[in-house]
mmCIF file of C-alpha atoms in Angstrom:
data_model
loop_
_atom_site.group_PDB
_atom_site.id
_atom_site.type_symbol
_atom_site.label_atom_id
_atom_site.label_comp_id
_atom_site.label_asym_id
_atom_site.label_seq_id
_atom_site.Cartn_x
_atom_site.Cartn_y
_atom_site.Cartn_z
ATOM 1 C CA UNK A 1 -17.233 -11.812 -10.776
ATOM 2 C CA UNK A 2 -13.876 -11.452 -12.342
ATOM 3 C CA UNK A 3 -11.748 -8.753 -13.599
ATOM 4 C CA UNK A 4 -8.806 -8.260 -16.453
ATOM 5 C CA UNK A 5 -5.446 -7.118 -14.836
ATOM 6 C CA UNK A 6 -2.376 -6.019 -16.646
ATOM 7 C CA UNK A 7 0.628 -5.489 -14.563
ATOM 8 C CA UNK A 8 2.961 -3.419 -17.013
ATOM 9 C CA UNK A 9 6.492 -4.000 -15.715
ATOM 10 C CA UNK A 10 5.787 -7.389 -14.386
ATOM 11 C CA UNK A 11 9.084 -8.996 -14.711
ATOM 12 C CA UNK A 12 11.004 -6.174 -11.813
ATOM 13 C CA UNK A 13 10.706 -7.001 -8.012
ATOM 14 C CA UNK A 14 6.914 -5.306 -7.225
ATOM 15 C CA UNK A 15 5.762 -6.814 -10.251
ATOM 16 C CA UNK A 16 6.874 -10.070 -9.020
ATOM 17 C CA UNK A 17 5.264 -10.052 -5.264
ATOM 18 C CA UNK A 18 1.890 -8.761 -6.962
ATOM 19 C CA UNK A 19 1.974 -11.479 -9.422
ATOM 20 C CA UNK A 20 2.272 -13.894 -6.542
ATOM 21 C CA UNK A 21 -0.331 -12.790 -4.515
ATOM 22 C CA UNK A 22 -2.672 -13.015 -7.350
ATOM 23 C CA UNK A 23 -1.814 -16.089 -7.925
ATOM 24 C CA UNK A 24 -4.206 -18.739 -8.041
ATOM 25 C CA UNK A 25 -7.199 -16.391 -7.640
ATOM 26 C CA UNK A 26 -10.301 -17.043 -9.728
ATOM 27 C CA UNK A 27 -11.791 -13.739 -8.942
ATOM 28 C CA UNK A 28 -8.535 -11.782 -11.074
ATOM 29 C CA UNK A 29 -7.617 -12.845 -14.914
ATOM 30 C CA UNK A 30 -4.337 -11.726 -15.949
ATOM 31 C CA UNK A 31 -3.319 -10.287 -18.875
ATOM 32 C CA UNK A 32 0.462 -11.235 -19.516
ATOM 33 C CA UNK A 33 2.558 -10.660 -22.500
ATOM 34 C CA UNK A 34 5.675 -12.770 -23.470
ATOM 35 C CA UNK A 35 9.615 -11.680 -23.427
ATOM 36 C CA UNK A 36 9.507 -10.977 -26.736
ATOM 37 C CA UNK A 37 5.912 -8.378 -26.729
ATOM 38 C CA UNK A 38 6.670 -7.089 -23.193
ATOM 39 C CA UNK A 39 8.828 -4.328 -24.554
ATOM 40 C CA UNK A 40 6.862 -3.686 -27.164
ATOM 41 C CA UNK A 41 4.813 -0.233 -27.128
ATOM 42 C CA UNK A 42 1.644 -1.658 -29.612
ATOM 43 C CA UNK A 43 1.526 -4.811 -27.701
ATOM 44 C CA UNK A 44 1.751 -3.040 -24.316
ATOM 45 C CA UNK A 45 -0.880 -0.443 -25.319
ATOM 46 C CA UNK A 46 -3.476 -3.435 -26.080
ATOM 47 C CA UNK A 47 -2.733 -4.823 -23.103
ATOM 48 C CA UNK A 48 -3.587 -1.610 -21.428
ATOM 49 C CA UNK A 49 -6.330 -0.618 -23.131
ATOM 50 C CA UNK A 50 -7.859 -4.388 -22.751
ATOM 51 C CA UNK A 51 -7.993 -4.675 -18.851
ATOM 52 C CA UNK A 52 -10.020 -3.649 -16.283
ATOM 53 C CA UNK A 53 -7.338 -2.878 -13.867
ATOM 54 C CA UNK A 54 -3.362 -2.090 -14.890
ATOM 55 C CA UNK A 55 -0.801 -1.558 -12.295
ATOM 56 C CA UNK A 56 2.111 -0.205 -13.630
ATOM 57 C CA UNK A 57 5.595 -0.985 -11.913
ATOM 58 C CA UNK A 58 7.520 1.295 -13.829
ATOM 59 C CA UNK A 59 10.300 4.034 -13.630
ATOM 60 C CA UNK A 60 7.953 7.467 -13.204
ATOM 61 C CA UNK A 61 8.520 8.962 -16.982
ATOM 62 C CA UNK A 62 7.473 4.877 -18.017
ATOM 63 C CA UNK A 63 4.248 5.286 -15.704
ATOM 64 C CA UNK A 64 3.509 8.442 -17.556
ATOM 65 C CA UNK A 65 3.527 7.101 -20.855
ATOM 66 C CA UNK A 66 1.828 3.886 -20.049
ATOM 67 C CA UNK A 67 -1.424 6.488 -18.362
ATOM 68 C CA UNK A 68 -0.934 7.958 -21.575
ATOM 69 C CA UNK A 69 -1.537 5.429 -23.883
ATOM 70 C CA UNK A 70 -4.790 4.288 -22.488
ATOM 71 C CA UNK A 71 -7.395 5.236 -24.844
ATOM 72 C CA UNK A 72 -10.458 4.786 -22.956
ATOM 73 C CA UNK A 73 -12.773 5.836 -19.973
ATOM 74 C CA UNK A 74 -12.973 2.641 -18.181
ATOM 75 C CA UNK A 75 -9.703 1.236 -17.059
ATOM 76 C CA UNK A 76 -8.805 1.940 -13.676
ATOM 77 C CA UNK A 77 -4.839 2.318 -12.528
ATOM 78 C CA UNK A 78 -3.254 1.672 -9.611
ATOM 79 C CA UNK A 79 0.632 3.276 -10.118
ATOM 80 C CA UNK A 80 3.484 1.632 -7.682
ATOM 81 C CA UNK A 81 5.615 4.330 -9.195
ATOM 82 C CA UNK A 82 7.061 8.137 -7.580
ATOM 83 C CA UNK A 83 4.971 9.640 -10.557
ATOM 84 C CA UNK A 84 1.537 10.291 -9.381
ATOM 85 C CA UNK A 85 1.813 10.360 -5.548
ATOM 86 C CA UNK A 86 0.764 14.076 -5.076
ATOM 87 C CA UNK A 87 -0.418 14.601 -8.987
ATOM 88 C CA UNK A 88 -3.759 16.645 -9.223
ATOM 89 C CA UNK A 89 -6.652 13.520 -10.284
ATOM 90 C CA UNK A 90 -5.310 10.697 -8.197
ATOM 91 C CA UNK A 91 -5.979 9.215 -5.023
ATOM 92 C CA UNK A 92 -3.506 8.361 -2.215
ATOM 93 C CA UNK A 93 -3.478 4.545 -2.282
ATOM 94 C CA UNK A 94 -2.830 4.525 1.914
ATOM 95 C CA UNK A 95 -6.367 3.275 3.069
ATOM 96 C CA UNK A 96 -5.841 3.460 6.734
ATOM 97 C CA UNK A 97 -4.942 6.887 6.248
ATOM 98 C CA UNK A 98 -7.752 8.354 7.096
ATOM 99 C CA UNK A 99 -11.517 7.189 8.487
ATOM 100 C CA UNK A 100 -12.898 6.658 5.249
ATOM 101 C CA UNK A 101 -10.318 6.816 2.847
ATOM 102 C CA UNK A 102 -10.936 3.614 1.544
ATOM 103 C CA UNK A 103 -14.205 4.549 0.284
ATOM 104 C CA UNK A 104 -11.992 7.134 -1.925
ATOM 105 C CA UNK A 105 -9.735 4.622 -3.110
ATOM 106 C CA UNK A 106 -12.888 2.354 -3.846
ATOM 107 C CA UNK A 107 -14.665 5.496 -5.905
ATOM 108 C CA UNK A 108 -11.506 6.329 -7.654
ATOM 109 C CA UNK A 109 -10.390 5.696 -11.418
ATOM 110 C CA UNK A 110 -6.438 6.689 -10.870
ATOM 111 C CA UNK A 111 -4.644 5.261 -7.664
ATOM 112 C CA UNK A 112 -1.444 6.307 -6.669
ATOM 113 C CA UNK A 113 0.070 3.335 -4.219
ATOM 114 C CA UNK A 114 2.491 4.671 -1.202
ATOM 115 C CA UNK A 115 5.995 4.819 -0.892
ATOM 116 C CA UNK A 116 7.498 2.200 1.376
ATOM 117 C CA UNK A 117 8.847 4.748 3.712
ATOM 118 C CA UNK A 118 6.376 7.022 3.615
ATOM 119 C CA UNK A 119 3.765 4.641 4.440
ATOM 120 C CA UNK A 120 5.410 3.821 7.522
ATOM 121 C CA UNK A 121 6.081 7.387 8.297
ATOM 122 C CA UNK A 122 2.276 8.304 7.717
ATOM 123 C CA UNK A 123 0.901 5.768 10.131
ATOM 124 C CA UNK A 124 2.848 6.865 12.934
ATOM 125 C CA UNK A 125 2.633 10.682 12.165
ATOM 126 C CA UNK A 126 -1.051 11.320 10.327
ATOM 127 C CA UNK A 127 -3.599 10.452 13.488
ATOM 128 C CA UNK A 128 -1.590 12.786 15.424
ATOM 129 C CA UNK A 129 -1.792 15.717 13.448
ATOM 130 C CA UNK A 130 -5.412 14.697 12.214
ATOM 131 C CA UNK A 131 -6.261 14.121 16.579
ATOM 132 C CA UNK A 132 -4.781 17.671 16.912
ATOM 133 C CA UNK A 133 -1.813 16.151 19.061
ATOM 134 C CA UNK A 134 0.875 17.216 16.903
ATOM 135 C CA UNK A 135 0.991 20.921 15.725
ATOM 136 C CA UNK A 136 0.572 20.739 11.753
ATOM 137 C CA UNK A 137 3.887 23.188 11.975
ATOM 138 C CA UNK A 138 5.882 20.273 13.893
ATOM 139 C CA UNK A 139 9.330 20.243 12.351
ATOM 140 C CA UNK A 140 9.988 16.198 12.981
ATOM 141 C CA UNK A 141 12.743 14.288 11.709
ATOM 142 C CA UNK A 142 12.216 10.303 10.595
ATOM 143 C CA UNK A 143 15.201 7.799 10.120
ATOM 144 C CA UNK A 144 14.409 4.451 8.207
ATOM 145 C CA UNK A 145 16.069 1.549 7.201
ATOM 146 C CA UNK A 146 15.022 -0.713 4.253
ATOM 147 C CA UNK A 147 15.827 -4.144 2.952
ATOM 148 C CA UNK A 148 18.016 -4.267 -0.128
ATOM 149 C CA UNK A 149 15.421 -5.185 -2.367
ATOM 150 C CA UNK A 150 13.831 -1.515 -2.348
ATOM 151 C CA UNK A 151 16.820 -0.920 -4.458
ATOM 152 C CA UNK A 152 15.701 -3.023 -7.621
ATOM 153 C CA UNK A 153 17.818 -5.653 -9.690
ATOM 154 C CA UNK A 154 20.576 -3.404 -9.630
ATOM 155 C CA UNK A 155 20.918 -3.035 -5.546
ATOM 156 C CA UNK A 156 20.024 -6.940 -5.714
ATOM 157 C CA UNK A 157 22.704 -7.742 -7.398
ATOM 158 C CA UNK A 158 25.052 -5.674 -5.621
ATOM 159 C CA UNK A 159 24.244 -6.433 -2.249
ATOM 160 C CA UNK A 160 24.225 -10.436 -3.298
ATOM 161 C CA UNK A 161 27.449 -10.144 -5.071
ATOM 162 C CA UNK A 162 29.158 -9.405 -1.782
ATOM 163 C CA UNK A 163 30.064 -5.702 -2.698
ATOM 164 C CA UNK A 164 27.871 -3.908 -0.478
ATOM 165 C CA UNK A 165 28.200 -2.827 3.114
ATOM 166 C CA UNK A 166 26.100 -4.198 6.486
ATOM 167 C CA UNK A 167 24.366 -0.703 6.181
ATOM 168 C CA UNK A 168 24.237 2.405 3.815
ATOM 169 C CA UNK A 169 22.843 5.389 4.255
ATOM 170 C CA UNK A 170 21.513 7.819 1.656
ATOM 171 C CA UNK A 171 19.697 10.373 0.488
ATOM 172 C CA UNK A 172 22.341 12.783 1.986
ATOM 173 C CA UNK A 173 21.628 15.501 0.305
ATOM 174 C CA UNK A 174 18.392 15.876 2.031
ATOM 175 C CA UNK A 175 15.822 16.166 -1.080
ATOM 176 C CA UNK A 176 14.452 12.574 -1.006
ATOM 177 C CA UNK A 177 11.623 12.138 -3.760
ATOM 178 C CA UNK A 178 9.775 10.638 -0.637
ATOM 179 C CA UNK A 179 9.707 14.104 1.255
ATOM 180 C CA UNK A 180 6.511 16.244 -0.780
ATOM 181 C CA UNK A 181 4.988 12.781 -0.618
ATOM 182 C CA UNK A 182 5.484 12.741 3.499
ATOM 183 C CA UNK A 183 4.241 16.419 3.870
ATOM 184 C CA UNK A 184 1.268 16.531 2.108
ATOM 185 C CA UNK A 185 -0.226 13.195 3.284
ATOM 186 C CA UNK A 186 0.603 14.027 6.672
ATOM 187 C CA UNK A 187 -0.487 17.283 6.960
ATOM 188 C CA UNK A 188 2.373 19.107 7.863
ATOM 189 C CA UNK A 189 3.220 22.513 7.196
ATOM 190 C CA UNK A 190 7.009 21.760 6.898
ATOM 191 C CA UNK A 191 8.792 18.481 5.567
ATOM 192 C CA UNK A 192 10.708 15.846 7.997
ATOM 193 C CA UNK A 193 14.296 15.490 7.620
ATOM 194 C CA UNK A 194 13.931 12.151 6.100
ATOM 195 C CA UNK A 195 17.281 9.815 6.480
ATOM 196 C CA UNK A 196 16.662 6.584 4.780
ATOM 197 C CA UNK A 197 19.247 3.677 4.958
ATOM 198 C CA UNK A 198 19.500 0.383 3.441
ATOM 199 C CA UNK A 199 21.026 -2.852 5.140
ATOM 200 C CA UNK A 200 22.335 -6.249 4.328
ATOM 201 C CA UNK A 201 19.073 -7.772 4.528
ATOM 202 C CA UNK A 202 16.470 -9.114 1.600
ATOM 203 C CA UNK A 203 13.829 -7.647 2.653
ATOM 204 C CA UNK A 204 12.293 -5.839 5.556
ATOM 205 C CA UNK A 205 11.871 -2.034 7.102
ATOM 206 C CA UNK A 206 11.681 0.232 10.244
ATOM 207 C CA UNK A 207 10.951 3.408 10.959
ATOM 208 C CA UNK A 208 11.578 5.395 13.246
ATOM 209 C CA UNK A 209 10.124 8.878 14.281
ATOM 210 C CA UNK A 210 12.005 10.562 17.581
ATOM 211 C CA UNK A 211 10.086 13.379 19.304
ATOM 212 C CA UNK A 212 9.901 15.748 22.261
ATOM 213 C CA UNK A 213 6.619 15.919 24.528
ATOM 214 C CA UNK A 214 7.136 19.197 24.195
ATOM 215 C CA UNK A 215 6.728 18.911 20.547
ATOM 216 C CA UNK A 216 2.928 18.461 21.080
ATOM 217 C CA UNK A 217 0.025 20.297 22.018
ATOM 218 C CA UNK A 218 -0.373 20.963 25.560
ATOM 219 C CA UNK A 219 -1.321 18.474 27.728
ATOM 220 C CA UNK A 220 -0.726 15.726 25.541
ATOM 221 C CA UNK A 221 0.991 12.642 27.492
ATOM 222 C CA UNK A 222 1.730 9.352 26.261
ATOM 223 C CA UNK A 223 -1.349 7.943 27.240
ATOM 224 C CA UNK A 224 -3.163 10.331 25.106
ATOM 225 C CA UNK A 225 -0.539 9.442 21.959
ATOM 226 C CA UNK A 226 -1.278 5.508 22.290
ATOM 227 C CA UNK A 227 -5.261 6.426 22.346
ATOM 228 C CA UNK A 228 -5.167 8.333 19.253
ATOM 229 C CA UNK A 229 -2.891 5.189 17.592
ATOM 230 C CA UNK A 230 -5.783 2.817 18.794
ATOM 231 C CA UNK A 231 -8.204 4.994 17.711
ATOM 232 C CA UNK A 232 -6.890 4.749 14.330
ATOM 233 C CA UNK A 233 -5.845 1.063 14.003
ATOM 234 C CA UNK A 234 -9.122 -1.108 14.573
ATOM 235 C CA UNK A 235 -7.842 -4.775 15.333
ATOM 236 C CA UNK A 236 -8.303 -6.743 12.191
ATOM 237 C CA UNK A 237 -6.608 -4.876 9.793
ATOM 238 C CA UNK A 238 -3.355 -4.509 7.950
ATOM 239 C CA UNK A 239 -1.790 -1.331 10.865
ATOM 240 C CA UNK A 240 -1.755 -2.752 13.902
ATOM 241 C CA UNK A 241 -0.494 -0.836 16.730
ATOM 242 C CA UNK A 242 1.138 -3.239 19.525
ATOM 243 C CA UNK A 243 1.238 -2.351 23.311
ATOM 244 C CA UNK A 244 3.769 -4.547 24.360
ATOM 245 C CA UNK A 245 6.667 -4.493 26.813
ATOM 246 C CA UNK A 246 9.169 -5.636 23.878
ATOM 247 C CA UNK A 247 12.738 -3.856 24.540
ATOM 248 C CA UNK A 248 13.818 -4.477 20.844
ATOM 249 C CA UNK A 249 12.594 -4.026 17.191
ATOM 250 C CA UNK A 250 14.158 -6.087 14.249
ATOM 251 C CA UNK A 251 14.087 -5.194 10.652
ATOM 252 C CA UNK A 252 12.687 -8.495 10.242
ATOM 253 C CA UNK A 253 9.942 -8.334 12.210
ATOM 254 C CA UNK A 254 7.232 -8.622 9.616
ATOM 255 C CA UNK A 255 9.414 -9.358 6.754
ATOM 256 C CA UNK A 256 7.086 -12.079 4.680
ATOM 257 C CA UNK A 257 3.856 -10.323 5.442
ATOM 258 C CA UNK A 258 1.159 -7.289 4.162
ATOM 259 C CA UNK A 259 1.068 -6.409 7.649
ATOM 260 C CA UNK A 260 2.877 -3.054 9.655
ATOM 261 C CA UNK A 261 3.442 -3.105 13.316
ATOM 262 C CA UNK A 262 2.948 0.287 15.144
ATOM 263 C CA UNK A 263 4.874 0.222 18.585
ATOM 264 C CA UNK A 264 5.653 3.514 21.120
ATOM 265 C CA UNK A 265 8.678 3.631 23.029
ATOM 266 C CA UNK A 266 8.277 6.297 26.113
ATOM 267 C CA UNK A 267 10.188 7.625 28.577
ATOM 268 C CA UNK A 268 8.338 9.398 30.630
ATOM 269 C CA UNK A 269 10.834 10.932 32.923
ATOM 270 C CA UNK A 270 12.890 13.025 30.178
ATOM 271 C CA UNK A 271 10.123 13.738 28.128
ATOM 272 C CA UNK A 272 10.481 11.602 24.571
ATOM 273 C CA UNK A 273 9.216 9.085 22.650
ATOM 274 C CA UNK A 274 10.189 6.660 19.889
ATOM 275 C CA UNK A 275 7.290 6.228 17.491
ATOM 276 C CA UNK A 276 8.466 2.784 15.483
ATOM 277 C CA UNK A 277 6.882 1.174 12.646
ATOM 278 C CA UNK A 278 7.781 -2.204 10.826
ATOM 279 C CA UNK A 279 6.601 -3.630 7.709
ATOM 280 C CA UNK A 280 7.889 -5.455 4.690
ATOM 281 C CA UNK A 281 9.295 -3.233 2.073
ATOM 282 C CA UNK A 282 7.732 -5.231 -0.523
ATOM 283 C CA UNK A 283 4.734 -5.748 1.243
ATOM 284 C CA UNK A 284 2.595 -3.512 3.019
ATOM 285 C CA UNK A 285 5.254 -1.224 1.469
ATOM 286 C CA UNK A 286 4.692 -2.151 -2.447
ATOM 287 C CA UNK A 287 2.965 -5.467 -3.887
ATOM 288 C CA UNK A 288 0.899 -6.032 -0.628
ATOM 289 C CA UNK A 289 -0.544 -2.103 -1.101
ATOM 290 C CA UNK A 290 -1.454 -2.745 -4.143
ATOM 291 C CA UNK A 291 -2.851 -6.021 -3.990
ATOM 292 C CA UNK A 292 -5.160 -4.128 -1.366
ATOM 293 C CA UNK A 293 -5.623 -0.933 -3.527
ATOM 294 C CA UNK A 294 -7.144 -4.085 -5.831
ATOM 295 C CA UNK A 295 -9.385 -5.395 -3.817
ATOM 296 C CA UNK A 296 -10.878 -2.351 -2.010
ATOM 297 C CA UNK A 297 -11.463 -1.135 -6.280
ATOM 298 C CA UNK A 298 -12.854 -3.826 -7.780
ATOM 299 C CA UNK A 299 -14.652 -4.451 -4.717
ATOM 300 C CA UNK A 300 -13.494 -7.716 -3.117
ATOM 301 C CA UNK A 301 -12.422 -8.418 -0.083
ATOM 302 C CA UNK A 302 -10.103 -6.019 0.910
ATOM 303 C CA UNK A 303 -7.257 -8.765 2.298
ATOM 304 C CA UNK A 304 -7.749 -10.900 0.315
ATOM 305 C CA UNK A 305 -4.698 -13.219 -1.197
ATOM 306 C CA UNK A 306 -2.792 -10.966 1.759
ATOM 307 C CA UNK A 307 -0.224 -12.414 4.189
ATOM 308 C CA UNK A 308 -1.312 -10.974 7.511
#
């Protein structure tokens, strides 16, 4: 079996790493429109309308008006976009989020993907709250650092120019787009203070999440905290969550992959923990999700044409 897939905004960064991991697979047909009908709204609206699956890597008002000008039941969307992530009628395209979840994202028609920061913020913070660890009322904080290419051509071309700094941070006004995203999927009564950063680097992301042992419930120690992590991360899958005895974390660490690397840093003595996650922004954090959203829909299997 085969399926039709439109990727409307195929020629930006996302578009790109999906169209490569399709590549080459006779199980997905794509539907791809030249330079000269890309841009056009009657061309693009065929192509919509004619798929079985569209993922749309579009600004959010573009994502809107591409949903909107599909004129039938049957296709199924999977939006890389802001737009949709907590929009009544669509599923959160996380699968490890909860046990289960991909059986929702298999059942649904409309498929929001993650963020890039908030799905590494999610798989360090949901099984605790879900496990009853972490109070739903925690007030956590979660700093993050992204490869340039999060930013789009424009960052791109910035950062490549040579007119950019080693590392940026942003979203100083603390009212990310990321933040209802974080809450909700979470489960937390209150949002994180989220400070993202970019650095001189292609591609890549960590993130971190600092918190008090007091923050949890009673009794919780770290042992408990790792249990819950392996609880949630079967081996085999896309969220791993590493044990090790590893005294540093790089940006890079799984740059190039669909993978994300769960590690807890403890000290036991004083009472805190470092909860750190690492994944490829444009990987597990973009194309890779959605690649997966892909498979787990039209029923595939669910790595498949993933780097892991």
């Amino acid at each position: 079996m085969s399926v039709k897939v439109f990727i409307d905004g195929g020629a930006g960064t996302t578009g790109l790493e999906i169209n490569d991991r399709l590549a080459g697979r006779a199980d997905v047909e794509m539907i791809v429109l030249d330079d000269a009908r890309r841009k056009d709204a009657g061309a693009r609206a065929e192509a919509l309308n004619a798929a079985d699956f569209v993922i749309l890597c579009l600004p959010d008002d573009a994502a809107r008006e591409a949903v909107s000008l599909i004129a039938n039941d049957r296709v199924r969307v999977i939006d890389a976009s802001t737009a949709h992530r907590v929009a009544p009628g669509w599923t959160y395209g996380f699968a490890e989020l909860d046990p289960g979840h991909g059986d929702a994202i298999a059942a649904a028609r409309f498929v929001t993907n993650p963020g890039c920061y908030p799905t590494g913020f999610l798989a360090l913070v949901r099984p605790l709250v879900r496990a009853g660890l972490l109070p739903a009322d925690a007030r956590v904080s979660v700093n993050a650092t992204s490869g340039y290419s999060g930013g789009g051509k424009a960052m791109i071309a910035e950062f490549e120019g040579g007119g950019a700094s080693a590392f940026r941070p942003y979203g100083l006004s603390l009212s990310h787009k990321h933040v209802p995203e974080m809450t909700r999927h979470a489960g937390l009564t209150h949002g994180p203070i989220f400070q993202p950063a970019v650095a001189n680097t292609y591609r890549g992301m960590v993130v971190e999440v600092p918190l008090h042992l007091a923050q949890f419930a009673p009794g919780t120690d770290v042992d408990a905290i790792k249990s819950a992590f392996r609880a949630a991360y079967p081996a085999g899958g896309l969220v791993r969550f590493v044990d090790d005895a590893v005294s540093t974390v790089s940006i890079e660490d799984d740059a190039g992959t669909d993978r994300m690397t769960l590690r807890l840093f403890a000290n036991r003595g004083v009472g805190q923990v470092r909860l750190v996650a690492t994944l490829d922004n444009l990987g597990k954090g973009a194309g890779g999700a959605a690649v997966q959203n892909l498979n787990i829909m039209a029923g595939f299997a669910p790595l498949a044409g993933l780097v892991l």
